[in-house]
XYZ file of C-alpha atoms in Angstrom:
319
model
C 189.725 154.590 25.000
C 187.881 157.846 23.299
C 185.649 159.893 25.031
C 184.051 163.590 24.865
C 183.385 166.114 22.242
C 185.270 168.416 20.077
C 184.837 171.208 17.748
C 185.769 170.826 14.254
C 186.099 172.880 11.257
C 185.479 171.351 7.470
C 186.051 172.897 4.094
C 184.731 171.474 0.639
C 186.198 171.950 -2.470
C 184.860 171.438 -5.779
C 187.551 173.354 -7.873
C 189.756 170.424 -9.130
C 189.070 167.261 -11.295
C 187.041 165.742 -8.302
C 185.405 167.126 -4.705
C 187.827 167.377 -1.782
C 187.040 167.800 2.177
C 189.300 168.348 4.609
C 188.799 168.681 8.864
C 190.721 169.946 11.377
C 190.378 170.121 14.759
C 192.432 170.584 17.986
C 190.498 167.928 19.679
C 189.953 170.230 22.979
C 187.650 168.354 25.429
C 188.472 164.503 23.344
C 190.221 162.211 25.911
C 192.176 159.273 24.448
C 193.164 156.808 26.602
C 195.927 155.504 25.439
C 199.884 155.312 27.060
C 202.254 158.089 25.583
C 202.741 159.183 22.761
C 199.097 159.047 21.562
C 197.018 159.429 24.828
C 195.917 162.573 25.940
C 193.638 164.082 28.482
C 190.293 166.140 27.325
C 191.940 169.294 28.142
C 195.048 169.448 26.551
C 194.596 170.107 22.656
C 196.558 168.284 19.748
C 196.144 168.942 16.134
C 194.297 166.643 13.808
C 194.092 167.430 9.861
C 192.394 165.114 7.263
C 192.275 165.265 3.453
C 189.548 163.134 2.024
C 189.527 163.027 -2.001
C 185.978 162.528 -3.136
C 186.876 160.406 -5.813
C 185.498 156.794 -7.473
C 188.256 155.622 -5.322
C 187.922 157.378 -1.911
C 191.224 158.543 -0.488
C 192.174 159.701 2.561
C 195.344 161.210 4.243
C 196.166 162.898 7.982
C 197.994 163.341 11.102
C 197.271 163.443 14.431
C 200.348 165.779 16.267
C 203.621 165.098 15.930
C 203.523 161.512 16.131
C 200.857 159.524 14.006
C 199.999 159.896 10.451
C 197.679 157.798 8.171
C 196.926 157.190 4.826
C 193.819 155.146 3.086
C 193.423 154.302 -0.574
C 189.826 152.273 -1.251
C 190.060 149.857 -3.579
C 189.013 146.031 -4.169
C 190.498 145.393 -1.726
C 191.533 149.026 -0.041
C 194.977 149.655 1.324
C 195.854 151.598 4.295
C 198.934 152.709 6.606
C 199.469 154.026 10.333
C 202.756 155.065 11.259
C 203.900 156.429 14.283
C 206.956 158.244 15.411
C 208.758 157.472 12.011
C 208.384 158.996 8.552
C 205.652 158.367 6.226
C 206.319 155.014 4.445
C 207.853 155.448 0.558
C 205.690 152.729 -0.653
C 201.580 151.266 -0.427
C 201.650 147.874 1.341
C 201.291 144.989 -0.749
C 198.551 143.402 1.745
C 194.634 144.728 1.851
C 193.974 146.379 4.994
C 195.820 148.299 7.470
C 199.670 147.877 7.869
C 200.510 149.552 11.280
C 204.662 151.002 11.661
C 205.188 152.235 15.084
C 208.740 153.110 16.725
C 208.535 153.982 20.433
C 211.106 154.830 22.218
C 209.598 153.162 25.570
C 207.143 150.205 25.563
C 205.662 148.936 28.855
C 203.498 145.984 27.789
C 201.132 146.320 30.912
C 199.968 149.783 30.272
C 199.022 149.052 26.492
C 197.524 146.011 27.474
C 195.219 147.743 29.812
C 194.148 150.045 27.450
C 193.495 147.982 24.538
C 191.924 145.147 26.637
C 188.369 146.817 25.843
C 189.338 146.291 22.380
C 190.918 142.591 23.015
C 187.933 141.698 24.962
C 185.238 142.718 22.440
C 187.321 140.760 19.672
C 188.125 137.853 21.587
C 186.263 135.427 19.688
C 187.553 136.959 16.378
C 190.688 137.281 14.592
C 193.263 140.598 13.645
C 191.481 140.122 9.946
C 187.990 140.802 11.596
C 189.407 144.828 12.680
C 191.273 144.779 8.907
C 194.693 144.924 10.150
C 197.022 142.982 7.822
C 200.658 143.878 9.310
C 202.255 145.156 12.659
C 205.850 146.228 12.971
C 206.739 147.640 16.586
C 210.460 148.832 17.439
C 211.241 149.966 20.868
C 214.497 150.668 22.380
C 212.927 149.894 25.880
C 210.828 147.223 26.920
C 209.783 148.725 30.269
C 208.631 146.522 33.337
C 208.396 148.837 36.141
C 211.160 150.864 36.554
C 213.349 148.996 34.882
C 214.131 148.730 30.736
C 214.626 144.820 29.717
C 216.039 145.578 26.141
C 214.955 146.544 22.696
C 212.819 144.783 20.804
C 211.078 144.278 17.330
C 207.899 142.658 16.789
C 206.715 142.077 13.383
C 204.074 140.188 11.766
C 199.960 139.636 11.213
C 197.133 137.772 11.535
C 196.778 133.943 10.436
C 193.581 131.896 9.800
C 192.572 131.676 13.214
C 195.013 134.664 15.256
C 198.123 136.090 15.124
C 201.510 135.704 14.563
C 204.514 137.216 15.549
C 207.935 137.273 15.062
C 210.331 138.780 17.809
C 213.855 139.984 17.834
C 215.980 142.282 20.065
C 218.882 142.484 22.864
C 216.613 140.532 25.239
C 215.404 137.696 23.236
C 214.408 136.404 19.750
C 211.653 133.643 18.557
C 207.944 133.780 17.707
C 204.609 134.183 19.397
C 201.222 132.833 18.004
C 197.883 133.885 19.722
C 194.933 131.975 18.629
C 192.101 133.328 21.121
C 189.551 130.156 20.100
C 192.294 127.604 21.006
C 192.182 125.915 24.327
C 195.723 127.209 25.103
C 195.860 130.613 23.258
C 199.204 131.578 23.867
C 202.120 129.865 22.063
C 205.730 131.566 22.792
C 208.552 129.691 21.266
C 212.431 131.475 21.422
C 215.549 130.783 20.482
C 217.438 132.880 23.043
C 216.478 134.727 26.212
C 219.186 136.998 27.883
C 218.052 137.231 32.031
C 220.593 139.848 32.918
C 218.201 142.509 33.063
C 215.388 140.488 33.668
C 216.310 138.960 36.646
C 217.123 142.498 38.919
C 220.561 142.161 40.408
C 219.562 142.137 43.887
C 217.428 138.989 43.330
C 220.579 136.641 43.216
C 223.408 136.670 45.812
C 226.996 136.433 44.475
C 227.724 133.057 43.336
C 229.338 130.958 45.373
C 232.201 128.582 43.459
C 232.754 126.342 46.560
C 228.879 125.487 47.099
C 227.834 122.188 45.658
C 224.280 122.989 45.890
C 221.638 124.492 43.251
C 219.642 126.365 45.828
C 220.478 127.453 49.701
C 218.059 128.558 51.994
C 217.996 131.870 53.037
C 218.195 133.069 56.654
C 215.558 136.133 56.289
C 212.531 135.047 54.489
C 211.244 137.236 51.587
C 208.818 140.121 51.903
C 205.772 139.307 51.203
C 204.002 140.630 47.803
C 200.278 140.756 46.384
C 199.282 139.332 43.058
C 199.702 141.249 40.249
C 196.709 143.026 39.312
C 194.621 141.535 36.329
C 196.546 138.501 36.695
C 193.103 136.516 35.313
C 192.787 138.145 31.986
C 196.480 136.431 31.058
C 195.376 133.806 28.743
C 196.605 130.095 29.334
C 199.818 129.483 27.144
C 203.169 127.613 26.898
C 206.610 129.038 26.768
C 209.640 127.188 25.122
C 213.193 128.590 25.246
C 215.988 126.592 23.676
C 218.920 128.782 25.242
C 218.464 130.954 28.256
C 222.098 133.731 29.049
C 222.781 134.830 32.455
C 226.521 136.518 32.594
C 228.940 134.571 31.178
C 226.900 130.903 31.239
C 224.212 129.500 28.860
C 222.142 126.880 29.616
C 218.684 125.574 28.855
C 216.169 124.293 27.257
C 213.208 125.672 29.359
C 209.648 124.983 29.162
C 206.662 125.919 31.037
C 202.984 125.894 30.625
C 200.433 128.104 32.502
C 197.167 128.755 33.254
C 195.578 131.728 35.411
C 192.399 132.618 37.763
C 192.350 136.085 39.313
C 194.317 135.042 41.964
C 196.399 132.483 41.248
C 198.801 131.393 38.560
C 199.907 127.665 37.740
C 203.100 126.687 35.972
C 202.918 123.385 35.232
C 205.025 120.918 33.725
C 207.811 123.097 34.155
C 211.336 121.497 32.800
C 214.761 123.234 32.514
C 218.197 122.161 32.016
C 221.219 123.057 33.542
C 224.017 121.594 31.890
C 223.967 117.674 32.988
C 221.419 118.346 35.620
C 217.313 118.286 34.320
C 214.884 119.734 36.395
C 211.028 119.194 36.488
C 207.894 119.725 38.305
C 205.599 122.556 38.954
C 204.887 125.659 40.423
C 201.839 127.567 42.185
C 201.408 131.407 42.887
C 198.467 132.384 44.639
C 196.954 135.525 46.470
C 197.217 135.261 50.179
C 195.172 138.159 51.328
C 195.001 141.618 49.886
C 198.903 142.150 50.435
C 200.569 139.112 49.840
C 201.147 135.834 48.285
C 202.914 132.649 48.509
C 203.932 129.626 46.354
C 203.964 126.197 46.673
C 206.715 124.410 44.243
C 207.496 120.442 43.621
C 210.454 119.924 41.806
C 212.690 116.954 41.013
C 216.028 116.950 39.812
C 217.913 114.634 37.738
C 221.367 114.052 36.830
C 225.438 114.746 38.075
C 225.314 118.296 40.086
C 228.073 120.210 40.377
C 229.239 123.768 40.261
C 230.753 123.910 37.119
C 227.079 122.859 35.712
C 225.127 125.158 38.070
C 227.201 128.366 37.109
C 225.593 131.140 38.204
C 222.422 129.189 39.584
C 224.609 127.638 42.612
C 223.535 130.907 44.540
C 221.177 132.408 47.386
C 217.689 133.228 46.104
C 215.457 136.009 47.688
């Protein structure tokens, strides 16, 4: 994540009631392998300034460029804060350990997950408490997947005894996420609502046909094959439940699914979805079929009365 060497200069002050140490560097020669706004190439500069009070209880404060600030006070236990893209907090955190508050105009989970995977893999048998994190608050205007913005999101939470618990809220969804790496199914996501308008691309669903009585219609032209996403095998097994899903003017649900992954396969089993008076249950397998393509196998059973009024926008063609 951080590599290289960089020159720095320090100043030791002994005139005050306790010694102070000041460190400064432009970080030239040091690379930070993180997405914007924290990442940097070794050839670029970014000012780092640290002030350290060498008293009975050491205090530290500093800034990295214009986006990141931090402070720490030693104690029993110690408390510290990191803030990114926002002003310094007015108060110290109540919990011991590090509190992280971040505002990122655009957040790409795939890029951050790839950059932080060495830390996650190295601490897979531990918890957030093992690295001294007490609370995380993340605010973004744009949850980015590919070139699309899925909506705003606020994430707030911290460590439990055996993992993480995070509250989720934004224009895209609301609910909670729990991650317990020691469990057989580490990831548990429970949502009160999920908005699909931006999650499903406009060209994925054709115009709704109010005269059709079929839930799904077969396309004349098969979809273009796409490869399995890189790193699919690193996604931990999990379960998802959504109380209500919103698409245009329709609301349906609940939806639930369990998943497991391998380097060349994603399995959803079981999957269930309620569409008005229709209940759909089954499973789906998505697996690699060569380096440039993939295929899916699914089994679905339907129960209940089927009509355009109940199916709403799903009464359409799919790609």
